[in-house]
PDB file of C-alpha atoms and ligand atoms in Angstrom:
ATOM      1  CA  MET M   1       1.002  15.662  11.362  1.00  0.00           C
ATOM      2  CA  ARG M   2       1.336  12.498   9.323  1.00  0.00           C
ATOM      3  CA  ARG M   3      -0.774  13.019   6.007  1.00  0.00           C
ATOM      4  CA  PRO M   4      -3.265  10.837   4.618  1.00  0.00           C
ATOM      5  CA  PHE M   5      -2.854   8.981   1.450  1.00  0.00           C
ATOM      6  CA  VAL M   6      -4.881   6.661  -0.312  1.00  0.00           C
ATOM      7  CA  ALA M   7      -3.881   4.981  -2.846  1.00  0.00           C
ATOM      8  CA  GLY M   8      -5.217   2.525  -5.722  1.00  0.00           C
ATOM      9  CA  ASN M   9      -4.417  -0.957  -6.030  1.00  0.00           C
ATOM     10  CA  TRP M  10      -6.170  -1.617 -10.089  1.00  0.00           C
ATOM     11  CA  LYS M  11      -4.270  -5.128  -9.900  1.00  0.00           C
ATOM     12  CA  MET M  12      -4.940  -7.288 -12.935  1.00  0.00           C
ATOM     13  CA  ASN M  13      -8.079  -4.861 -14.166  1.00  0.00           C
ATOM     14  CA  THR M  14      -9.482  -3.091 -16.434  1.00  0.00           C
ATOM     15  CA  ASP M  15      -7.737  -2.494 -20.208  1.00  0.00           C
ATOM     16  CA  LEU M  16      -6.303   0.874 -21.646  1.00  0.00           C
ATOM     17  CA  ALA M  17      -9.404   2.444 -22.630  1.00  0.00           C
ATOM     18  CA  ALA M  18     -11.449   1.871 -19.510  1.00  0.00           C
ATOM     19  CA  GLY M  19      -8.413   2.641 -17.603  1.00  0.00           C
ATOM     20  CA  ARG M  20      -7.788   6.139 -18.701  1.00  0.00           C
ATOM     21  CA  GLU M  21     -12.063   6.212 -17.971  1.00  0.00           C
ATOM     22  CA  LEU M  22     -11.757   5.555 -14.230  1.00  0.00           C
ATOM     23  CA  ALA M  23      -8.203   7.860 -13.580  1.00  0.00           C
ATOM     24  CA  ILE M  24     -10.002  10.767 -16.556  1.00  0.00           C
ATOM     25  CA  GLY M  25     -13.201  10.209 -13.998  1.00  0.00           C
ATOM     26  CA  LEU M  26     -11.685   9.571 -11.100  1.00  0.00           C
ATOM     27  CA  ARG M  27      -9.927  13.916 -11.986  1.00  0.00           C
ATOM     28  CA  SER M  28     -12.529  15.516 -12.282  1.00  0.00           C
ATOM     29  CA  ALA M  29     -14.344  13.576  -9.572  1.00  0.00           C
ATOM     30  CA  LEU M  30     -11.971  15.038  -7.246  1.00  0.00           C
ATOM     31  CA  ASN M  31     -12.132  18.635  -8.663  1.00  0.00           C
ATOM     32  CA  PRO M  32     -11.183  20.127  -5.709  1.00  0.00           C
ATOM     33  CA  HIS M  33      -8.712  18.014  -4.808  1.00  0.00           C
ATOM     34  CA  PRO M  34      -9.416  17.576  -0.998  1.00  0.00           C
ATOM     35  CA  PRO M  35      -6.734  19.153   0.909  1.00  0.00           C
ATOM     36  CA  GLY M  36      -4.723  17.475   2.885  1.00  0.00           C
ATOM     37  CA  VAL M  37      -5.163  14.012   1.096  1.00  0.00           C
ATOM     38  CA  ASP M  38      -2.307  12.352  -1.213  1.00  0.00           C
ATOM     39  CA  VAL M  39      -4.289  10.073  -3.438  1.00  0.00           C
ATOM     40  CA  ALA M  40      -2.892   7.578  -6.436  1.00  0.00           C
ATOM     41  CA  VAL M  41      -3.735   4.716  -8.297  1.00  0.00           C
ATOM     42  CA  CYS M  42      -1.831   1.806  -9.214  1.00  0.00           C
ATOM     43  CA  PRO M  43      -2.835   0.662 -13.137  1.00  0.00           C
ATOM     44  CA  PRO M  44      -1.216  -2.021 -14.528  1.00  0.00           C
ATOM     45  CA  PHE M  45       2.029  -2.055 -16.141  1.00  0.00           C
ATOM     46  CA  PRO M  46       1.402  -1.784 -19.552  1.00  0.00           C
ATOM     47  CA  TYR M  47      -1.208   0.552 -19.077  1.00  0.00           C
ATOM     48  CA  LEU M  48       1.299   2.591 -17.350  1.00  0.00           C
ATOM     49  CA  ALA M  49       2.609   5.434 -18.728  1.00  0.00           C
ATOM     50  CA  ALA M  50      -1.326   6.421 -20.710  1.00  0.00           C
ATOM     51  CA  ILE M  51      -2.884   6.676 -16.915  1.00  0.00           C
ATOM     52  CA  ALA M  52       0.418   8.653 -16.192  1.00  0.00           C
ATOM     53  CA  GLU M  53      -1.073  10.790 -19.545  1.00  0.00           C
ATOM     54  CA  SER M  54      -4.789  10.921 -17.943  1.00  0.00           C
ATOM     55  CA  ILE M  55      -3.482  12.145 -14.762  1.00  0.00           C
ATOM     56  CA  ARG M  56      -0.904  15.097 -15.946  1.00  0.00           C
ATOM     57  CA  GLY M  57      -1.456  18.454 -13.961  1.00  0.00           C
ATOM     58  CA  SER M  58      -3.869  17.354 -11.402  1.00  0.00           C
ATOM     59  CA  SER M  59      -2.686  15.755  -7.435  1.00  0.00           C
ATOM     60  CA  ILE M  60      -3.314  12.216  -8.174  1.00  0.00           C
ATOM     61  CA  GLN M  61      -0.042   9.861  -8.216  1.00  0.00           C
ATOM     62  CA  LEU M  62       1.412   7.253 -10.453  1.00  0.00           C
ATOM     63  CA  GLY M  63       2.060   3.936  -8.981  1.00  0.00           C
ATOM     64  CA  ALA M  64       3.092   1.009  -9.766  1.00  0.00           C
ATOM     65  CA  GLN M  65       1.181  -3.013  -8.176  1.00  0.00           C
ATOM     66  CA  ASN M  66       5.087  -4.241  -8.228  1.00  0.00           C
ATOM     67  CA  MET M  67       9.581  -4.285  -9.161  1.00  0.00           C
ATOM     68  CA  TYR M  68      12.074  -6.125  -9.388  1.00  0.00           C
ATOM     69  CA  PHE M  69      15.437  -5.252  -7.267  1.00  0.00           C
ATOM     70  CA  GLU M  70      17.479  -5.745 -10.106  1.00  0.00           C
ATOM     71  CA  THR M  71      18.282  -2.178 -12.759  1.00  0.00           C
ATOM     72  CA  ASN M  72      18.270  -3.989 -15.968  1.00  0.00           C
ATOM     73  CA  GLY M  73      19.073  -7.410 -18.139  1.00  0.00           C
ATOM     74  CA  ALA M  74      17.998 -10.435 -18.903  1.00  0.00           C
ATOM     75  CA  PHE M  75      15.202 -10.236 -16.138  1.00  0.00           C
ATOM     76  CA  THR M  76      12.788 -11.667 -18.948  1.00  0.00           C
ATOM     77  CA  GLY M  77       9.659 -10.942 -17.250  1.00  0.00           C
ATOM     78  CA  GLU M  78      10.541  -7.957 -14.638  1.00  0.00           C
ATOM     79  CA  VAL M  79      10.383  -4.207 -14.772  1.00  0.00           C
ATOM     80  CA  SER M  80      13.096  -2.603 -12.934  1.00  0.00           C
ATOM     81  CA  GLY M  81      13.011   0.617 -10.564  1.00  0.00           C
ATOM     82  CA  PRO M  82      14.858   3.718 -13.361  1.00  0.00           C
ATOM     83  CA  MET M  83      11.071   1.862 -15.618  1.00  0.00           C
ATOM     84  CA  LEU M  84       9.053   3.044 -13.824  1.00  0.00           C
ATOM     85  CA  ARG M  85      10.163   6.100 -12.737  1.00  0.00           C
ATOM     86  CA  ASP M  86      11.211   6.654 -16.384  1.00  0.00           C
ATOM     87  CA  VAL M  87       6.734   6.459 -16.670  1.00  0.00           C
ATOM     88  CA  GLY M  88       6.627   8.525 -13.301  1.00  0.00           C
ATOM     89  CA  CYS M  89       5.522   6.645 -11.193  1.00  0.00           C
ATOM     90  CA  ALA M  90       6.488   7.644  -8.236  1.00  0.00           C
ATOM     91  CA  PHE M  91       4.786   4.450  -6.118  1.00  0.00           C
ATOM     92  CA  CYS M  92       5.640   1.504  -6.101  1.00  0.00           C
ATOM     93  CA  ILE M  93       3.191  -1.572  -4.101  1.00  0.00           C
ATOM     94  CA  LEU M  94       5.449  -4.399  -3.290  1.00  0.00           C
ATOM     95  CA  GLY M  95       4.954  -7.571  -1.003  1.00  0.00           C
ATOM     96  CA  HIS M  96       1.314  -7.327  -1.678  1.00  0.00           C
ATOM     97  CA  SER M  97      -0.608 -10.438  -0.381  1.00  0.00           C
ATOM     98  CA  GLU M  98      -0.986 -11.711  -3.696  1.00  0.00           C
ATOM     99  CA  ARG M  99       2.684 -11.852  -4.540  1.00  0.00           C
ATOM    100  CA  ARG M 100       3.575 -13.548  -1.233  1.00  0.00           C
ATOM    101  CA  HIS M 101       0.485 -16.325  -1.679  1.00  0.00           C
ATOM    102  CA  THR M 102      -1.256 -16.630  -4.333  1.00  0.00           C
ATOM    103  CA  ILE M 103       1.121 -15.832  -7.613  1.00  0.00           C
ATOM    104  CA  GLY M 104       4.364 -18.550  -7.823  1.00  0.00           C
ATOM    105  CA  SER M 105       5.181 -21.970  -7.351  1.00  0.00           C
ATOM    106  CA  VAL M 106       2.699 -24.770  -5.799  1.00  0.00           C
ATOM    107  CA  GLY M 107       4.622 -26.339  -4.785  1.00  0.00           C
ATOM    108  CA  PRO M 108       3.632 -30.165  -2.145  1.00  0.00           C
ATOM    109  CA  GLY M 109      -0.232 -29.987  -0.980  1.00  0.00           C
ATOM    110  CA  GLY M 110      -0.986 -26.811  -2.941  1.00  0.00           C
ATOM    111  CA  ALA M 111       1.231 -24.390  -1.774  1.00  0.00           C
ATOM    112  CA  VAL M 112       1.975 -21.692  -3.450  1.00  0.00           C
ATOM    113  CA  HIS M 113       5.145 -20.381  -2.657  1.00  0.00           C
ATOM    114  CA  GLY M 114       5.391 -16.415  -3.432  1.00  0.00           C
ATOM    115  CA  GLU M 115       7.373 -13.705  -3.052  1.00  0.00           C
ATOM    116  CA  ASP M 116       9.136 -14.102   0.228  1.00  0.00           C
ATOM    117  CA  ASP M 117      10.846 -10.752   2.696  1.00  0.00           C
ATOM    118  CA  ALA M 118      13.768 -11.252   1.655  1.00  0.00           C
ATOM    119  CA  LEU M 119      13.285 -10.893  -2.387  1.00  0.00           C
ATOM    120  CA  ILE M 120      10.912  -7.682  -0.666  1.00  0.00           C
ATOM    121  CA  ASN M 121      13.392  -6.503   1.442  1.00  0.00           C
ATOM    122  CA  ARG M 122      15.877  -6.224  -2.068  1.00  0.00           C
ATOM    123  CA  LYS M 123      13.044  -4.329  -3.680  1.00  0.00           C
ATOM    124  CA  LEU M 124      12.391  -1.463  -1.119  1.00  0.00           C
ATOM    125  CA  LYS M 125      15.767  -0.707  -1.126  1.00  0.00           C
ATOM    126  CA  ALA M 126      16.592  -0.048  -4.741  1.00  0.00           C
ATOM    127  CA  ALA M 127      12.159   1.482  -5.166  1.00  0.00           C
ATOM    128  CA  PHE M 128      14.652   3.859  -2.595  1.00  0.00           C
ATOM    129  CA  ALA M 129      17.557   3.853  -4.893  1.00  0.00           C
ATOM    130  CA  HIS M 130      15.324   4.494  -8.000  1.00  0.00           C
ATOM    131  CA  GLY M 131      13.430   7.652  -5.797  1.00  0.00           C
ATOM    132  CA  LEU M 132      10.455   5.304  -5.480  1.00  0.00           C
ATOM    133  CA  THR M 133       8.348   5.750  -2.484  1.00  0.00           C
ATOM    134  CA  PRO M 134       7.257   1.852  -1.327  1.00  0.00           C
ATOM    135  CA  ILE M 135       4.546   0.964  -0.273  1.00  0.00           C
ATOM    136  CA  LEU M 136       4.714  -2.130   1.845  1.00  0.00           C
ATOM    137  CA  CYS M 137       2.248  -4.616   3.117  1.00  0.00           C
ATOM    138  CA  VAL M 138       2.141  -6.443   5.084  1.00  0.00           C
ATOM    139  CA  GLY M 139      -1.219  -9.347   7.443  1.00  0.00           C
ATOM    140  CA  GLU M 140      -1.978 -12.043   8.651  1.00  0.00           C
ATOM    141  CA  THR M 141      -3.410 -14.649   6.613  1.00  0.00           C
ATOM    142  CA  LEU M 142      -7.381 -15.800   8.546  1.00  0.00           C
ATOM    143  CA  ALA M 143      -5.235 -19.584  10.070  1.00  0.00           C
ATOM    144  CA  GLU M 144      -2.546 -17.717  11.236  1.00  0.00           C
ATOM    145  CA  ARG M 145      -5.172 -14.824  12.936  1.00  0.00           C
ATOM    146  CA  GLU M 146      -7.395 -17.254  13.997  1.00  0.00           C
ATOM    147  CA  SER M 147      -4.027 -19.110  15.796  1.00  0.00           C
ATOM    148  CA  ASN M 148      -3.769 -16.257  17.088  1.00  0.00           C
ATOM    149  CA  GLN M 149       0.029 -15.476  15.406  1.00  0.00           C
ATOM    150  CA  THR M 150      -1.046 -11.986  13.883  1.00  0.00           C
ATOM    151  CA  GLU M 151       1.458 -10.187  15.606  1.00  0.00           C
ATOM    152  CA  ARG M 152       4.419 -12.557  15.182  1.00  0.00           C
ATOM    153  CA  VAL M 153       3.253 -12.651  11.095  1.00  0.00           C
ATOM    154  CA  LEU M 154       2.793  -9.161  11.565  1.00  0.00           C
ATOM    155  CA  ASP M 155       7.144  -8.793  13.009  1.00  0.00           C
ATOM    156  CA  ARG M 156       8.202 -11.138  11.134  1.00  0.00           C
ATOM    157  CA  GLN M 157       7.010  -9.543   7.642  1.00  0.00           C
ATOM    158  CA  VAL M 158       7.824  -5.671   9.838  1.00  0.00           C
ATOM    159  CA  ARG M 159      11.643  -7.305  11.224  1.00  0.00           C
ATOM    160  CA  GLY M 160      12.329  -8.382   6.914  1.00  0.00           C
ATOM    161  CA  GLY M 161      10.833  -5.971   4.962  1.00  0.00           C
ATOM    162  CA  PHE M 162      12.761  -3.373   7.046  1.00  0.00           C
ATOM    163  CA  ALA M 163      15.849  -6.040   7.381  1.00  0.00           C
ATOM    164  CA  GLY M 164      18.881  -3.079   6.454  1.00  0.00           C
ATOM    165  CA  VAL M 165      16.655   0.299   5.944  1.00  0.00           C
ATOM    166  CA  PRO M 166      18.047   3.063   7.769  1.00  0.00           C
ATOM    167  CA  ALA M 167      15.647   5.188   9.705  1.00  0.00           C
ATOM    168  CA  ILE M 168      15.003   8.007   7.335  1.00  0.00           C
ATOM    169  CA  GLN M 169      13.801   5.574   4.379  1.00  0.00           C
ATOM    170  CA  ALA M 170      12.524   3.077   7.487  1.00  0.00           C
ATOM    171  CA  ALA M 171      10.199   7.440   8.284  1.00  0.00           C
ATOM    172  CA  ARG M 172       9.048   7.129   4.996  1.00  0.00           C
ATOM    173  CA  THR M 173       8.008   4.405   3.780  1.00  0.00           C
ATOM    174  CA  VAL M 174       4.528   3.194   3.085  1.00  0.00           C
ATOM    175  CA  VAL M 175       3.654   0.148   5.740  1.00  0.00           C
ATOM    176  CA  ALA M 176      -0.280  -1.318   4.189  1.00  0.00           C
ATOM    177  CA  TYR M 177      -1.677  -3.564   6.765  1.00  0.00           C
ATOM    178  CA  GLU M 178      -3.929  -5.767   4.620  1.00  0.00           C
ATOM    179  CA  PRO M 179      -4.965  -8.581   6.839  1.00  0.00           C
ATOM    180  CA  VAL M 180      -5.380 -11.460   4.137  1.00  0.00           C
ATOM    181  CA  TRP M 181      -9.450 -12.839   4.739  1.00  0.00           C
ATOM    182  CA  ALA M 182     -10.740  -8.851   4.460  1.00  0.00           C
ATOM    183  CA  ILE M 183      -8.831  -8.523   0.721  1.00  0.00           C
ATOM    184  CA  GLY M 184     -11.579  -9.033  -1.770  1.00  0.00           C
ATOM    185  CA  THR M 185     -14.008 -10.419   0.573  1.00  0.00           C
ATOM    186  CA  GLY M 186     -16.165  -8.410   1.438  1.00  0.00           C
ATOM    187  CA  ARG M 187     -14.883  -8.479   4.632  1.00  0.00           C
ATOM    188  CA  ASN M 188     -13.157  -5.545   6.283  1.00  0.00           C
ATOM    189  CA  ALA M 189     -11.114  -5.356   9.946  1.00  0.00           C
ATOM    190  CA  THR M 190     -13.482  -3.739  12.427  1.00  0.00           C
ATOM    191  CA  PRO M 191     -11.677  -0.353  12.739  1.00  0.00           C
ATOM    192  CA  ALA M 192     -10.439  -1.304  16.717  1.00  0.00           C
ATOM    193  CA  GLN M 193      -8.824  -4.782  14.785  1.00  0.00           C
ATOM    194  CA  ALA M 194      -7.545  -2.431  11.860  1.00  0.00           C
ATOM    195  CA  GLN M 195      -6.111   0.019  15.211  1.00  0.00           C
ATOM    196  CA  GLU M 196      -4.416  -2.449  17.558  1.00  0.00           C
ATOM    197  CA  ALA M 197      -2.510  -4.437  13.854  1.00  0.00           C
ATOM    198  CA  HIS M 198      -1.246  -0.476  13.152  1.00  0.00           C
ATOM    199  CA  ALA M 199      -0.695   0.100  17.091  1.00  0.00           C
ATOM    200  CA  PHE M 200       1.473  -2.636  17.478  1.00  0.00           C
ATOM    201  CA  ILE M 201       3.006  -1.908  13.567  1.00  0.00           C
ATOM    202  CA  ARG M 202       3.771   1.713  14.479  1.00  0.00           C
ATOM    203  CA  ARG M 203       5.290   0.304  18.428  1.00  0.00           C
ATOM    204  CA  LEU M 204       7.729  -2.106  16.032  1.00  0.00           C
ATOM    205  CA  ILE M 205       8.861   0.090  14.216  1.00  0.00           C
ATOM    206  CA  GLU M 206       9.832   2.827  17.622  1.00  0.00           C
ATOM    207  CA  THR M 207      11.603  -0.747  18.383  1.00  0.00           C
ATOM    208  CA  LEU M 208      13.127  -0.839  15.724  1.00  0.00           C
ATOM    209  CA  TYR M 209      14.104   2.854  15.188  1.00  0.00           C
ATOM    210  CA  ASP M 210      13.172   5.807  17.106  1.00  0.00           C
ATOM    211  CA  ALA M 211       9.491   7.807  17.860  1.00  0.00           C
ATOM    212  CA  TYR M 212      11.132  10.012  15.670  1.00  0.00           C
ATOM    213  CA  THR M 213      10.815   7.446  12.586  1.00  0.00           C
ATOM    214  CA  ALA M 214       7.519   5.086  14.082  1.00  0.00           C
ATOM    215  CA  ALA M 215       5.169   9.382  14.463  1.00  0.00           C
ATOM    216  CA  ASP M 216       6.608  10.358  10.541  1.00  0.00           C
ATOM    217  CA  LEU M 217       5.770   6.537   9.137  1.00  0.00           C
ATOM    218  CA  ARG M 218       2.307   6.629   7.732  1.00  0.00           C
ATOM    219  CA  LEU M 219       0.623   3.448   7.814  1.00  0.00           C
ATOM    220  CA  LEU M 220      -2.112   1.926   5.587  1.00  0.00           C
ATOM    221  CA  TYR M 221      -5.524  -0.269   5.841  1.00  0.00           C
ATOM    222  CA  GLY M 222      -6.535  -2.462   2.833  1.00  0.00           C
ATOM    223  CA  GLY M 223      -8.989  -5.533   2.662  1.00  0.00           C
ATOM    224  CA  SER M 224     -12.449  -4.426   2.006  1.00  0.00           C
ATOM    225  CA  VAL M 225     -12.068  -0.643   1.777  1.00  0.00           C
ATOM    226  CA  LYS M 226     -14.806   1.534   0.743  1.00  0.00           C
ATOM    227  CA  ALA M 227     -16.443   3.794   1.046  1.00  0.00           C
ATOM    228  CA  SER M 228     -19.353   3.941   3.500  1.00  0.00           C
ATOM    229  CA  ASN M 229     -16.552   2.404   6.260  1.00  0.00           C
ATOM    230  CA  ALA M 230     -13.879   4.147   4.759  1.00  0.00           C
ATOM    231  CA  ALA M 231     -14.353   7.332   7.407  1.00  0.00           C
ATOM    232  CA  GLU M 232     -14.350   4.906  10.325  1.00  0.00           C
ATOM    233  CA  LEU M 233     -11.297   2.984   9.425  1.00  0.00           C
ATOM    234  CA  ILE M 234      -8.994   5.984   8.901  1.00  0.00           C
ATOM    235  CA  GLY M 235     -10.222   8.019  12.054  1.00  0.00           C
ATOM    236  CA  GLN M 236      -8.792   5.361  14.171  1.00  0.00           C
ATOM    237  CA  PRO M 237      -5.442   7.365  15.425  1.00  0.00           C
ATOM    238  CA  ASP M 238      -2.726   4.840  13.798  1.00  0.00           C
ATOM    239  CA  VAL M 239      -5.016   4.545  10.704  1.00  0.00           C
ATOM    240  CA  ASP M 240      -3.696   7.122   8.138  1.00  0.00           C
ATOM    241  CA  GLY M 241      -5.320   6.454   4.489  1.00  0.00           C
ATOM    242  CA  ALA M 242      -5.650   3.079   2.933  1.00  0.00           C
ATOM    243  CA  LEU M 243      -4.874   1.401  -0.294  1.00  0.00           C
ATOM    244  CA  VAL M 244      -8.105   0.256  -1.589  1.00  0.00           C
ATOM    245  CA  GLY M 245      -8.730  -2.791  -4.618  1.00  0.00           C
ATOM    246  CA  GLY M 246     -11.703  -2.815  -5.840  1.00  0.00           C
ATOM    247  CA  ALA M 247     -13.417  -0.207  -5.503  1.00  0.00           C
ATOM    248  CA  SER M 248     -10.840   1.365  -6.280  1.00  0.00           C
ATOM    249  CA  LEU M 249     -11.977   0.637  -9.796  1.00  0.00           C
ATOM    250  CA  ASN M 250     -14.997   3.210  -9.518  1.00  0.00           C
ATOM    251  CA  ALA M 251     -14.352   6.898  -9.915  1.00  0.00           C
ATOM    252  CA  GLY M 252     -17.125   7.468  -7.324  1.00  0.00           C
ATOM    253  CA  ASP M 253     -16.860   5.046  -5.159  1.00  0.00           C
ATOM    254  CA  PHE M 254     -13.131   5.782  -4.865  1.00  0.00           C
ATOM    255  CA  ALA M 255     -13.276   9.576  -4.989  1.00  0.00           C
ATOM    256  CA  ALA M 256     -15.976   8.821  -1.748  1.00  0.00           C
ATOM    257  CA  ILE M 257     -12.585   7.916   0.384  1.00  0.00           C
ATOM    258  CA  VAL M 258     -10.565   9.961  -1.003  1.00  0.00           C
ATOM    259  CA  GLN M 259     -13.222  12.739   0.643  1.00  0.00           C
ATOM    260  CA  ALA M 260     -13.933  10.563   3.940  1.00  0.00           C
ATOM    261  CA  ALA M 261      -9.811  10.639   4.300  1.00  0.00           C
ATOM    262  CA  GLY M 262     -10.525  14.726   4.232  1.00  0.00           C
ATOM    263  CA  ARG M 263     -12.833  15.032   6.380  1.00  0.00           C
ATOM    264  CA  VAL M 264     -11.367  12.824   8.950  1.00  0.00           C
ATOM    265  CA  ASN M 265      -8.271  15.159   8.156  1.00  0.00           C
ATOM    266  CA  ALA M 266     -10.343  18.468   8.198  1.00  0.00           C
ATOM    267  CA  THR M 267     -12.034  16.882  12.101  1.00  0.00           C
ATOM    268  CA  ALA M 268      -8.278  16.183  13.260  1.00  0.00           C
ATOM    269  CA  THR M 269      -6.784  19.161  12.643  1.00  0.00           C
ATOM    270  CA  ALA M 270      -9.658  21.436  13.582  1.00  0.00           C
ATOM    271  CA  SER M 271      -9.866  19.583  17.156  1.00  0.00           C
ATOM    272  CA  ARG M 272      -5.806  20.144  17.206  1.00  0.00           C
TER     273      ARG M 272
HETATM  274  P1  LIG Y 301     -10.292  -4.724  -1.578  1.00  0.00           P
HETATM  275  O1  LIG Y 301      -7.961  -5.528  -1.591  1.00  0.00           O
HETATM  276  O2  LIG Y 301     -10.240  -3.173  -1.462  1.00  0.00           O
HETATM  277  O3  LIG Y 301     -10.707  -5.899  -2.934  1.00  0.00           O
HETATM  278  O4  LIG Y 301     -10.051  -6.145  -0.039  1.00  0.00           O
HETATM  279  C1  LIG Y 301      -7.403  -4.823  -1.365  1.00  0.00           C
HETATM  280  C2  LIG Y 301      -6.056  -4.702  -1.724  1.00  0.00           C
HETATM  281  O5  LIG Y 301      -5.922  -6.100  -1.788  1.00  0.00           O
HETATM  282  O6  LIG Y 301      -5.071  -4.120  -1.944  1.00  0.00           O
END
């Protein structure tokens, strides 16, 4: 059975003091830690080492929000996998929709050229090479959903992200389905929409690899997850947890989402 996973993406938020306070607050809100649930926080780069100290000895793990695929060298402003390992990261978010669609050079007509699947694929391979578990984000924009392109976009992003990745690593990858229209908007996908997209991704992984890899792969839902909708979303058969943005900035709210994942897991375990 897949172990539920709840990760908090702090994005470009907090300062050092507020980050520490949030981590320490989360640590006490999750004591005792709900059994059977993996939890990670992903603070901004400059605070990773400090937050690693704040969560030391707890069951909360550390993740980064991005990385570069090269190990070191003349890559001004970039951060490598070994650097992230050095400060205690176990996970790294890759291909977040803000990196694909919000941050980048602006082309004619105002289109933002952010990260593409080929770059994200190089990062994913580098993450494994340096002992980090990637959290690969995929998801369609509102225009793509409204023009019935959702499955096409997911197909392209998953195939692109996993190109040349062996089954043993694919099974360990965490994929976050994050419909762009649901991120930071307060408008979450319905549990049925999330389940449909997740089932599509899992079937695709089975096609690209095999049934065992598909069964092992953890698929998180992300996009306006909060304490009030977490249980229903995570209760879907192919939803194995959540990638949480806004609600991860409040220790009580984030802890409530983790507790909800714990309850879903306990119910599922008891009914088997
Ligand atoms: P949100 O962000 O929870 O604020 O919608 C999710 C994400 O971007 O990972």
